[in-house]
Coordinates of C-alpha atoms in Angstrom, one line a residue:
M17 CA 0.0 0.0 0.0
T18 CA 1.2 3.5 -0.8
D19 CA 0.1 6.4 1.5
L20 CA -1.3 9.4 -0.4
T21 CA -2.6 12.8 0.5
I22 CA -5.0 15.2 -1.3
A23 CA -2.9 18.3 -1.6
Q24 CA -5.2 20.6 -3.6
M25 CA -8.4 20.5 -5.6
N26 CA -9.5 22.8 -8.3
R27 CA -12.5 23.3 -10.5
Y28 CA -12.6 25.4 -13.7
P29 CA -16.2 26.7 -14.0
I30 CA -15.4 28.4 -17.4
K31 CA -13.0 26.7 -19.7
G32 CA -9.7 28.6 -20.0
L33 CA -10.4 31.0 -17.1
S34 CA -9.2 30.9 -13.5
S35 CA -9.6 27.9 -11.2
E36 CA -11.8 27.8 -8.1
V37 CA -9.9 26.2 -5.2
L38 CA -12.0 23.7 -3.4
S39 CA -11.7 22.5 0.2
S40 CA -14.1 19.5 -0.3
V41 CA -16.2 18.1 -3.1
E42 CA -18.9 15.5 -3.4
L43 CA -18.2 13.0 -6.2
R44 CA -20.5 10.6 -7.9
A45 CA -19.6 7.5 -9.9
G46 CA -19.0 8.2 -13.6
E47 CA -19.2 12.0 -13.2
G48 CA -16.6 14.7 -13.1
I49 CA -16.0 17.5 -10.6
P50 CA -19.4 19.2 -10.1
G51 CA -19.4 22.5 -12.0
D52 CA -16.2 21.8 -13.8
R53 CA -15.9 23.3 -17.3
L54 CA -19.6 23.5 -17.9
F55 CA -19.2 26.9 -19.6
G56 CA -16.8 28.2 -22.2
F57 CA -16.1 31.1 -24.6
A58 CA -16.4 29.5 -28.1
R59 CA -14.4 31.3 -30.8
Y60 CA -15.9 32.6 -34.0
N61 CA -17.2 29.8 -36.2
S62 CA -16.4 27.2 -33.5
G63 CA -19.3 25.0 -34.7
F64 CA -20.7 24.5 -31.2
D65 CA -24.5 24.1 -31.1
P66 CA -26.0 24.4 -27.6
L67 CA -29.1 22.6 -28.7
N68 CA -27.1 19.7 -30.1
P69 CA -23.8 19.7 -28.2
S70 CA -20.9 17.7 -29.5
P71 CA -17.3 17.7 -28.4
L72 CA -14.9 20.0 -30.2
P73 CA -11.1 20.5 -30.1
K74 CA -9.9 22.9 -27.4
D75 CA -8.6 25.4 -30.0
R76 CA -12.2 26.2 -30.9
F77 CA -12.4 28.0 -27.5
V78 CA -10.6 30.9 -25.8
V79 CA -7.9 28.9 -24.0
L80 CA -4.3 29.2 -22.9
L81 CA -3.2 27.1 -25.8
N82 CA -3.5 30.2 -28.0
Q83 CA -4.0 33.0 -25.6
A84 CA -1.2 33.2 -22.9
G85 CA -2.8 36.5 -21.7
L86 CA -5.6 34.5 -20.1
A87 CA -3.1 33.7 -17.3
G88 CA -2.9 37.4 -16.5
L89 CA -6.6 37.7 -15.8
K90 CA -7.9 36.8 -12.4
T91 CA -11.5 35.6 -12.8
G92 CA -14.2 34.3 -10.6
F93 CA -17.6 32.8 -11.5
D94 CA -20.5 32.4 -9.1
A95 CA -22.4 29.3 -10.1
D96 CA -25.5 30.5 -8.3
T97 CA -25.8 34.1 -9.5
H98 CA -23.9 33.5 -12.8
V99 CA -21.9 36.7 -12.2
L100 CA -18.4 36.7 -13.8
E101 CA -15.7 38.8 -12.3
I102 CA -12.6 39.7 -14.3
E103 CA -9.7 41.5 -12.5
V104 CA -7.3 43.3 -14.7
G105 CA -4.6 45.3 -12.9
Q106 CA -6.3 47.1 -10.0
R107 CA -9.8 47.0 -11.5
T108 CA -12.5 44.3 -11.3
H109 CA -15.2 44.1 -13.9
H110 CA -18.5 42.4 -13.3
F111 CA -20.7 40.7 -15.9
A112 CA -24.2 39.2 -15.5
M113 CA -23.8 36.0 -17.5
S114 CA -27.4 35.0 -17.1
D115 CA -28.3 38.0 -19.3
P116 CA -27.5 37.9 -23.1
E117 CA -26.2 41.5 -22.9
G118 CA -23.9 40.6 -20.1
Q119 CA -22.6 37.6 -22.0
L120 CA -21.9 39.9 -25.0
D121 CA -20.2 42.5 -22.8
A122 CA -17.9 39.9 -21.3
A123 CA -17.1 38.4 -24.7
R124 CA -16.3 41.9 -26.1
F125 CA -14.1 42.6 -23.0
L126 CA -12.1 39.4 -23.5
Y127 CA -11.9 40.1 -27.3
T128 CA -10.4 43.6 -26.6
T129 CA -8.2 42.7 -23.6
L130 CA -6.7 39.7 -25.1
G131 CA -6.3 41.2 -28.6
L132 CA -8.1 38.3 -30.3
K133 CA -7.7 38.2 -34.0
D134 CA -11.0 36.5 -34.9
P135 CA -13.5 38.4 -37.1
E136 CA -16.0 38.6 -34.2
P137 CA -15.9 38.2 -30.4
P138 CA -16.4 34.8 -28.9
K139 CA -19.7 33.5 -27.6
F140 CA -20.4 32.4 -24.1
V141 CA -21.8 28.9 -24.3
S142 CA -23.1 26.0 -22.2
S143 CA -25.2 22.9 -22.5
A144 CA -25.1 21.0 -19.2
P145 CA -24.3 18.2 -18.6
H146 CA -22.0 18.6 -21.5
R147 CA -18.4 19.5 -20.3
F148 CA -15.8 21.3 -22.3
T149 CA -12.9 19.1 -21.1
D150 CA -9.9 18.7 -23.4
V151 CA -10.5 15.0 -23.8
S152 CA -14.3 15.3 -24.4
V153 CA -13.5 14.5 -28.0
V154 CA -12.4 11.0 -27.0
S155 CA -15.5 9.6 -25.5
P156 CA -18.4 10.4 -23.1
K157 CA -16.5 8.6 -20.3
M158 CA -13.4 10.8 -20.9
M159 CA -15.6 13.9 -21.0
N160 CA -16.4 13.2 -17.3
A161 CA -12.9 12.1 -16.4
I162 CA -11.0 14.0 -13.7
S163 CA -7.5 15.2 -14.2
L164 CA -5.1 14.2 -11.5
L165 CA -1.5 15.5 -11.0
N166 CA 1.3 13.9 -9.0
R167 CA 3.2 16.8 -7.4
A168 CA 6.3 14.6 -7.0
S169 CA 6.4 14.3 -10.8
V170 CA 6.3 18.1 -11.2
R171 CA 9.1 18.5 -8.6
A172 CA 11.2 15.8 -10.3
L173 CA 10.8 17.5 -13.7
G174 CA 11.7 20.8 -12.2
K175 CA 15.0 19.3 -10.9
K176 CA 15.8 17.9 -14.3
L177 CA 15.2 21.3 -15.9
N178 CA 16.7 23.3 -13.0
A179 CA 13.5 25.3 -13.0
D180 CA 10.7 26.1 -10.6
I181 CA 7.6 24.6 -12.1
H182 CA 4.3 25.6 -10.6
P183 CA 1.7 22.8 -10.5
A184 CA -0.9 25.3 -11.8
R185 CA 0.6 25.1 -15.2
F186 CA -1.1 21.8 -15.6
R187 CA -4.6 22.9 -14.6
A188 CA -5.4 19.7 -12.8
N189 CA -8.6 19.0 -10.8
I190 CA -6.8 17.1 -8.1
E191 CA -3.2 17.4 -7.0
I192 CA -1.8 14.6 -4.7
D193 CA 1.3 13.9 -2.8
G194 CA 2.7 10.5 -1.8
L195 CA 3.3 8.7 -5.1
P196 CA 6.8 8.2 -6.4
P197 CA 7.7 10.5 -9.3
F198 CA 6.1 9.5 -12.6
S199 CA 4.8 6.2 -11.2
E200 CA 1.2 7.2 -12.1
L201 CA 2.1 7.1 -15.8
D202 CA 2.7 3.4 -15.6
A203 CA -0.3 2.6 -13.4
I204 CA -3.1 2.7 -16.0
G205 CA -6.0 0.5 -14.8
S206 CA -5.0 0.7 -11.2
T207 CA -7.0 2.3 -8.4
L208 CA -6.6 5.1 -5.9
V209 CA -8.7 5.1 -2.8
F210 CA -9.6 8.0 -0.5
G211 CA -12.1 7.0 2.1
D212 CA -15.3 6.0 0.3
V213 CA -14.0 7.5 -3.0
Q214 CA -12.4 5.1 -5.4
F215 CA -10.7 6.2 -8.7
Q216 CA -9.5 4.2 -11.6
I217 CA -6.7 5.6 -13.7
L218 CA -7.8 5.7 -17.3
S219 CA -5.0 7.3 -19.3
R220 CA -2.0 9.5 -19.3
T221 CA -2.4 13.3 -19.9
K222 CA -0.6 14.4 -23.0
R223 CA 0.5 18.0 -22.6
C224 CA 0.1 20.9 -25.1
A225 CA 1.5 24.4 -25.5
A226 CA -0.8 25.7 -22.8
T227 CA 1.8 24.4 -20.3
E228 CA 4.4 26.7 -21.7
V229 CA 2.6 29.6 -20.0
N230 CA 3.8 30.7 -16.5
P231 CA 0.7 31.1 -14.4
E232 CA 2.3 33.8 -12.4
T233 CA 3.7 36.0 -15.2
A234 CA 1.4 35.0 -18.1
E235 CA 4.6 34.6 -20.3
R236 CA 5.6 31.6 -22.4
D237 CA 8.9 30.7 -20.6
L238 CA 9.2 26.9 -20.8
N239 CA 8.5 24.8 -23.9
L240 CA 7.3 21.9 -21.6
P241 CA 5.9 19.6 -24.4
Y242 CA 9.4 19.7 -26.0
L243 CA 11.2 19.4 -22.7
L244 CA 9.1 16.5 -21.6
R245 CA 9.9 14.6 -24.8
K246 CA 13.6 15.5 -24.6
H247 CA 14.1 14.4 -21.0
L248 CA 11.5 11.7 -20.5
G249 CA 10.7 10.4 -24.0
H250 CA 7.1 11.4 -24.0
M251 CA 4.9 14.5 -23.5
D252 CA 2.8 13.2 -20.5
M253 CA 2.3 14.8 -17.1
G254 CA -0.6 13.6 -14.9
V255 CA -3.4 11.2 -15.6
Y256 CA -7.1 11.1 -16.1
V257 CA -9.2 9.1 -13.6
E258 CA -12.8 7.9 -13.4
V259 CA -14.9 8.0 -10.2
V260 CA -15.7 4.3 -9.7
T261 CA -17.3 4.8 -6.2
G262 CA -18.5 8.2 -5.1
G263 CA -18.2 10.0 -1.8
T264 CA -16.8 13.1 -0.2
L265 CA -13.2 14.2 -1.0
T266 CA -11.4 16.8 1.2
V267 CA -8.1 18.5 1.0
G268 CA -5.6 16.9 3.4
Q269 CA -7.5 13.5 3.2
S270 CA -5.3 10.4 3.3
G271 CA -5.6 7.6 0.8
Q272 CA -3.9 4.5 -0.6
Q273 CA -2.8 3.0 -3.9
P274 CA -3.6 -0.7 -3.3
A275 CA -0.7 -3.0 -4.3

């Protein structure tokens, strides 16, 4: 048995925007983090139809992959009131996202602030329970998968690169301590248990250019996909897991990886 600890949990209410740090979460079998990536800003001609939602590649949305400046915006989204806050510099802007005019104002604000080059501003879209996860294009199961990051792997990569790599670069839902570095990558099909909650590791997480962006400076300062391949022979960091048995998960909670 390997002793594990939940170090941090995050949800991303709006794809591409800031995380919401969670202290606890109630998980259900086969479902993702409640409220995670249920909304997004679809780019011009994205092809997304809210009445008939189908998974689309992440570059059809306003995301870090193409817009490093997103990391420089501090955002918050209230799931109950649907008010979006965007902090730029010393000023915080508020948008009522339950109102079409508020959605348009927010889209125009992002369009101008980020200097988007599309012919028109993006559109704020949702179609719950559809999730805008990066691997939604793979299968319905993967749409509801939860991204899990082993902090020991991040630290080990940082040592190889002689760089301070913040876990936030990888925008994971759950960050854990206790696993040996990179061991999760070879544990596909195995389980992780935290109290009543049981996860099954489904697949590795292949990393893209979004990880190049420093979450503290909003600058592309490390070509992590290239560096991962150069030093480790692949572009993977973290894994996707499925909730097999639901329950309450809390930060600081202990768990095990059964042998």
